[in-house]
PDB file of C-alpha atoms in Angstrom:
ATOM      1  CA  ASP A   1     194.906 141.890   1.924  1.00  0.00           C
ATOM      2  CA  ALA A   2     192.858 140.515  -1.101  1.00  0.00           C
ATOM      3  CA  ASP A   3     191.386 144.131  -1.592  1.00  0.00           C
ATOM      4  CA  PRO A   4     193.467 145.887  -3.606  1.00  0.00           C
ATOM      5  CA  GLU A   5     191.551 149.335  -2.571  1.00  0.00           C
ATOM      6  CA  HIS A   6     192.933 148.728   0.732  1.00  0.00           C
ATOM      7  CA  LEU A   7     196.538 148.051  -0.581  1.00  0.00           C
ATOM      8  CA  ALA A   8     196.198 151.321  -2.141  1.00  0.00           C
ATOM      9  CA  VAL A   9     195.381 153.181   0.891  1.00  0.00           C
ATOM     10  CA  ALA A  10     198.072 151.307   2.496  1.00  0.00           C
ATOM     11  CA  GLU A  11     200.537 152.965   0.104  1.00  0.00           C
ATOM     12  CA  GLU A  12     199.346 155.999   0.096  1.00  0.00           C
ATOM     13  CA  ASN A  13     200.050 155.781   4.432  1.00  0.00           C
ATOM     14  CA  LEU A  14     203.446 154.373   3.812  1.00  0.00           C
ATOM     15  CA  GLN A  15     206.190 156.080   5.341  1.00  0.00           C
ATOM     16  CA  LYS A  16     208.948 156.562   3.146  1.00  0.00           C
ATOM     17  CA  ARG A  17     212.235 155.551   5.882  1.00  0.00           C
ATOM     18  CA  VAL A  18     210.422 151.889   5.600  1.00  0.00           C
ATOM     19  CA  ALA A  19     209.117 151.271   2.454  1.00  0.00           C
ATOM     20  CA  CYS A  20     212.280 150.110   1.556  1.00  0.00           C
ATOM     21  CA  ARG A  21     211.228 147.166   3.493  1.00  0.00           C
ATOM     22  CA  VAL A  22     208.080 147.431   3.096  1.00  0.00           C
ATOM     23  CA  LYS A  23     205.914 144.951  -0.097  1.00  0.00           C
ATOM     24  CA  PHE A  24     201.981 144.734  -0.064  1.00  0.00           C
ATOM     25  CA  LEU A  25     200.542 142.088  -2.538  1.00  0.00           C
ATOM     26  CA  ALA A  26     197.249 141.022  -3.006  1.00  0.00           C
ATOM     27  CA  MET A  27     196.265 137.624  -2.035  1.00  0.00           C
ATOM     28  CA  ASP A  28     194.263 135.153  -0.684  1.00  0.00           C
ATOM     29  CA  ALA A  29     194.530 134.284   3.217  1.00  0.00           C
ATOM     30  CA  ALA A  30     193.961 130.400   2.572  1.00  0.00           C
ATOM     31  CA  ALA A  31     196.633 130.773  -0.079  1.00  0.00           C
ATOM     32  CA  LEU A  32     199.393 132.417   0.842  1.00  0.00           C
ATOM     33  CA  GLU A  33     201.983 133.201  -2.212  1.00  0.00           C
ATOM     34  CA  PHE A  34     204.838 132.492  -0.014  1.00  0.00           C
ATOM     35  CA  PRO A  35     207.838 129.605   0.419  1.00  0.00           C
ATOM     36  CA  THR A  36     207.206 127.333   3.522  1.00  0.00           C
ATOM     37  CA  GLU A  37     208.357 129.378   7.032  1.00  0.00           C
ATOM     38  CA  SER A  38     209.262 132.706   5.439  1.00  0.00           C
ATOM     39  CA  PHE A  39     207.717 134.253   8.931  1.00  0.00           C
ATOM     40  CA  ASP A  40     209.006 135.200  12.653  1.00  0.00           C
ATOM     41  CA  VAL A  41     205.469 137.051  12.678  1.00  0.00           C
ATOM     42  CA  VAL A  42     202.700 136.901  11.398  1.00  0.00           C
ATOM     43  CA  LEU A  43     200.275 140.147  12.421  1.00  0.00           C
ATOM     44  CA  ASN A  44     196.464 139.987  12.173  1.00  0.00           C
ATOM     45  CA  ARG A  45     194.111 142.347  13.081  1.00  0.00           C
ATOM     46  CA  HIS A  46     190.131 142.441  11.319  1.00  0.00           C
ATOM     47  CA  ALA A  47     190.652 139.465   9.077  1.00  0.00           C
ATOM     48  CA  PRO A  48     190.229 136.019   7.905  1.00  0.00           C
ATOM     49  CA  ALA A  49     193.360 133.431   9.183  1.00  0.00           C
ATOM     50  CA  HIS A  50     193.608 129.854   7.747  1.00  0.00           C
ATOM     51  CA  PRO A  51     195.691 127.909  10.507  1.00  0.00           C
ATOM     52  CA  ALA A  52     197.244 125.722   8.523  1.00  0.00           C
ATOM     53  CA  GLU A  53     198.801 128.256   6.086  1.00  0.00           C
ATOM     54  CA  VAL A  54     199.524 130.853   8.649  1.00  0.00           C
ATOM     55  CA  ALA A  55     201.262 127.573  10.300  1.00  0.00           C
ATOM     56  CA  ARG A  56     203.462 126.774   6.720  1.00  0.00           C
ATOM     57  CA  VAL A  57     204.706 130.170   6.045  1.00  0.00           C
ATOM     58  CA  LEU A  58     205.678 130.653  10.278  1.00  0.00           C
ATOM     59  CA  LYS A  59     209.541 129.939  10.757  1.00  0.00           C
ATOM     60  CA  PRO A  60     210.113 127.581  13.942  1.00  0.00           C
ATOM     61  CA  GLY A  61     210.130 129.745  16.555  1.00  0.00           C
ATOM     62  CA  GLY A  62     207.827 131.685  14.874  1.00  0.00           C
ATOM     63  CA  THR A  63     204.533 134.133  16.240  1.00  0.00           C
ATOM     64  CA  PHE A  64     201.456 134.877  14.930  1.00  0.00           C
ATOM     65  CA  ILE A  65     199.446 137.566  16.573  1.00  0.00           C
ATOM     66  CA  THR A  66     195.699 137.995  15.807  1.00  0.00           C
ATOM     67  CA  GLN A  67     192.911 140.336  17.189  1.00  0.00           C
ATOM     68  CA  GLN A  68     188.920 139.889  16.003  1.00  0.00           C
ATOM     69  CA  VAL A  69     186.217 141.944  16.932  1.00  0.00           C
ATOM     70  CA  GLY A  70     184.448 140.280  19.551  1.00  0.00           C
ATOM     71  CA  ALA A  71     181.107 138.748  19.405  1.00  0.00           C
ATOM     72  CA  ARG A  72     179.735 141.626  22.565  1.00  0.00           C
ATOM     73  CA  ASN A  73     180.907 144.742  20.145  1.00  0.00           C
ATOM     74  CA  THR A  74     178.493 147.588  20.232  1.00  0.00           C
ATOM     75  CA  ALA A  75     176.207 145.633  21.699  1.00  0.00           C
ATOM     76  CA  ASN A  76     173.791 148.709  23.566  1.00  0.00           C
ATOM     77  CA  ILE A  77     173.317 150.057  20.278  1.00  0.00           C
ATOM     78  CA  CYS A  78     173.450 146.133  18.260  1.00  0.00           C
ATOM     79  CA  THR A  79     170.000 146.029  20.996  1.00  0.00           C
ATOM     80  CA  LEU A  80     168.774 148.523  19.467  1.00  0.00           C
ATOM     81  CA  PHE A  81     168.019 147.626  16.272  1.00  0.00           C
ATOM     82  CA  GLY A  82     167.123 144.182  16.888  1.00  0.00           C
ATOM     83  CA  CYS A  83     170.090 142.606  15.894  1.00  0.00           C
ATOM     84  CA  GLY A  84     172.756 140.027  17.566  1.00  0.00           C
ATOM     85  CA  PRO A  85     175.507 141.344  19.864  1.00  0.00           C
ATOM     86  CA  GLY A  86     177.970 143.258  17.005  1.00  0.00           C
ATOM     87  CA  GLY A  87     175.077 143.901  14.282  1.00  0.00           C
ATOM     88  CA  LEU A  88     177.241 142.307  11.204  1.00  0.00           C
ATOM     89  CA  TYR A  89     179.094 140.020  14.179  1.00  0.00           C
ATOM     90  CA  ALA A  90     176.471 138.593  14.837  1.00  0.00           C
ATOM     91  CA  ASP A  91     177.484 134.843  13.944  1.00  0.00           C
ATOM     92  CA  ASP A  92     180.613 135.743  15.545  1.00  0.00           C
ATOM     93  CA  THR A  93     180.159 134.275  19.097  1.00  0.00           C
ATOM     94  CA  GLY A  94     183.846 133.790  19.459  1.00  0.00           C
ATOM     95  CA  GLN A  95     184.047 131.021  18.465  1.00  0.00           C
ATOM     96  CA  GLU A  96     185.894 131.626  14.972  1.00  0.00           C
ATOM     97  CA  ILE A  97     189.289 132.287  17.909  1.00  0.00           C
ATOM     98  CA  ALA A  98     188.508 129.892  19.749  1.00  0.00           C
ATOM     99  CA  GLU A  99     188.450 127.268  16.276  1.00  0.00           C
ATOM    100  CA  TRP A 100     191.587 128.741  15.444  1.00  0.00           C
ATOM    101  CA  ALA A 101     193.684 128.215  19.129  1.00  0.00           C
ATOM    102  CA  ASN A 102     191.747 124.884  18.495  1.00  0.00           C
ATOM    103  CA  GLU A 103     193.362 123.967  15.591  1.00  0.00           C
ATOM    104  CA  PHE A 104     196.894 125.321  16.075  1.00  0.00           C
ATOM    105  CA  ARG A 105     196.830 122.934  19.111  1.00  0.00           C
ATOM    106  CA  SER A 106     196.230 120.092  16.891  1.00  0.00           C
ATOM    107  CA  MET A 107     198.661 121.219  14.485  1.00  0.00           C
ATOM    108  CA  GLY A 108     201.119 121.097  17.092  1.00  0.00           C
ATOM    109  CA  LEU A 109     201.493 124.692  17.628  1.00  0.00           C
ATOM    110  CA  VAL A 110     201.067 126.444  21.161  1.00  0.00           C
ATOM    111  CA  VAL A 111     198.451 128.590  22.387  1.00  0.00           C
ATOM    112  CA  ARG A 112     200.601 131.530  24.282  1.00  0.00           C
ATOM    113  CA  VAL A 113     197.758 133.825  24.841  1.00  0.00           C
ATOM    114  CA  ARG A 114     193.998 133.503  24.458  1.00  0.00           C
ATOM    115  CA  ALA A 115     191.894 136.892  25.521  1.00  0.00           C
ATOM    116  CA  GLU A 116     189.301 139.481  25.448  1.00  0.00           C
ATOM    117  CA  TYR A 117     188.260 142.424  26.670  1.00  0.00           C
ATOM    118  CA  ASP A 118     185.791 145.196  26.347  1.00  0.00           C
ATOM    119  CA  VAL A 119     186.914 149.005  26.250  1.00  0.00           C
ATOM    120  CA  PRO A 120     184.939 151.970  26.232  1.00  0.00           C
ATOM    121  CA  TYR A 121     183.660 153.500  22.770  1.00  0.00           C
ATOM    122  CA  PHE A 122     182.919 157.335  22.464  1.00  0.00           C
ATOM    123  CA  PHE A 123     181.080 158.988  20.059  1.00  0.00           C
ATOM    124  CA  CYS A 124     181.749 162.045  19.790  1.00  0.00           C
ATOM    125  CA  ASP A 125     178.780 163.729  17.887  1.00  0.00           C
ATOM    126  CA  VAL A 126     175.864 162.781  15.999  1.00  0.00           C
ATOM    127  CA  GLU A 127     177.150 163.091  12.489  1.00  0.00           C
ATOM    128  CA  SER A 128     180.050 161.073  13.512  1.00  0.00           C
ATOM    129  CA  LEU A 129     177.254 158.412  14.730  1.00  0.00           C
ATOM    130  CA  VAL A 130     175.521 158.605  11.426  1.00  0.00           C
ATOM    131  CA  PHE A 131     178.644 157.511   9.602  1.00  0.00           C
ATOM    132  CA  TRP A 132     179.713 154.896  11.713  1.00  0.00           C
ATOM    133  CA  LEU A 133     175.843 153.118  10.928  1.00  0.00           C
ATOM    134  CA  LYS A 134     176.727 153.601   7.718  1.00  0.00           C
ATOM    135  CA  ALA A 135     180.044 152.399   7.238  1.00  0.00           C
ATOM    136  CA  ILE A 136     179.315 149.547   8.955  1.00  0.00           C
ATOM    137  CA  PRO A 137     176.081 149.257   8.371  1.00  0.00           C
ATOM    138  CA  MET A 138     174.417 148.080  11.311  1.00  0.00           C
ATOM    139  CA  PRO A 139     171.739 147.292  10.538  1.00  0.00           C
ATOM    140  CA  GLU A 140     173.010 146.281   7.232  1.00  0.00           C
ATOM    141  CA  ASP A 141     170.177 147.580   5.948  1.00  0.00           C
ATOM    142  CA  PHE A 142     170.830 151.159   7.638  1.00  0.00           C
ATOM    143  CA  ASP A 143     168.372 154.440   6.129  1.00  0.00           C
ATOM    144  CA  ILE A 144     168.859 157.439   8.439  1.00  0.00           C
ATOM    145  CA  THR A 145     164.947 158.048   7.875  1.00  0.00           C
ATOM    146  CA  ARG A 146     163.616 154.266   8.169  1.00  0.00           C
ATOM    147  CA  HIS A 147     166.672 154.052  11.452  1.00  0.00           C
ATOM    148  CA  TRP A 148     165.568 157.579  13.087  1.00  0.00           C
ATOM    149  CA  SER A 149     163.613 156.509  15.503  1.00  0.00           C
ATOM    150  CA  GLN A 150     166.815 154.059  16.903  1.00  0.00           C
ATOM    151  CA  VAL A 151     168.995 157.191  16.217  1.00  0.00           C
ATOM    152  CA  ASP A 152     167.364 159.337  18.391  1.00  0.00           C
ATOM    153  CA  GLU A 153     166.977 156.711  21.451  1.00  0.00           C
ATOM    154  CA  ILE A 154     171.321 155.472  20.982  1.00  0.00           C
ATOM    155  CA  ILE A 155     170.875 159.672  21.449  1.00  0.00           C
ATOM    156  CA  ALA A 156     168.589 160.037  24.401  1.00  0.00           C
ATOM    157  CA  THR A 157     169.649 156.436  25.790  1.00  0.00           C
ATOM    158  CA  THR A 158     173.698 157.224  25.920  1.00  0.00           C
ATOM    159  CA  GLN A 159     174.808 160.813  25.778  1.00  0.00           C
ATOM    160  CA  THR A 160     177.567 161.134  28.595  1.00  0.00           C
ATOM    161  CA  LEU A 161     180.284 164.580  28.437  1.00  0.00           C
ATOM    162  CA  ARG A 162     182.522 162.236  26.636  1.00  0.00           C
ATOM    163  CA  GLY A 163     180.159 162.145  23.692  1.00  0.00           C
ATOM    164  CA  PHE A 164     177.817 158.579  23.142  1.00  0.00           C
ATOM    165  CA  ALA A 165     178.883 155.546  24.584  1.00  0.00           C
ATOM    166  CA  THR A 166     178.931 152.324  23.818  1.00  0.00           C
ATOM    167  CA  ASN A 167     182.010 149.472  23.675  1.00  0.00           C
ATOM    168  CA  GLU A 168     184.527 147.918  21.255  1.00  0.00           C
ATOM    169  CA  HIS A 169     184.923 144.058  22.287  1.00  0.00           C
ATOM    170  CA  ARG A 170     187.930 142.607  21.059  1.00  0.00           C
ATOM    171  CA  GLU A 171     189.965 139.003  21.163  1.00  0.00           C
ATOM    172  CA  LEU A 172     193.157 137.879  20.774  1.00  0.00           C
ATOM    173  CA  LEU A 173     195.037 135.575  20.047  1.00  0.00           C
ATOM    174  CA  VAL A 174     199.103 134.458  20.033  1.00  0.00           C
ATOM    175  CA  VAL A 175     200.090 130.873  19.055  1.00  0.00           C
ATOM    176  CA  GLN A 176     203.793 130.026  18.191  1.00  0.00           C
ATOM    177  CA  LYS A 177     205.555 127.541  16.233  1.00  0.00           C
ATOM    178  CA  THR A 178     207.980 125.414  18.255  1.00  0.00           C
TER     179      THR A 178
END
């Protein structure tokens, strides 16, 4: 990870029984500090990837797996704020995954899976919804006072027995180096 704070959290959550086999390092995904053909598997979740670097560090037969936030993420909430699908992900139209797949193919790797899915997602209460809106933030300048009308509309239009309903849109890419 490039963020030392993320690494600190990972270290805190590391289970002692696997600590001898796990190491966390801060580095740029565009310039991985590992020898060529070092890994059988490279995993990536909701983070930038650089296909040429991934291909370089994968061993022959190795697999790259990534899951990314899709363009339709939390679409009903984004619409209320006037932002594109996915709020800050508005520029992510799924082309990133498509571009990565094409780049991997051009380097001779095989795309084993390219898929996307939507699943229901619920905020249990107003506090959770507002916490999430601030954390994302969506919109980028979210302020509870200034955006209360949108929050009120979310409450009024998405409430179910399970909470306030939206969706999570995810894209999956699995590539193998032959």
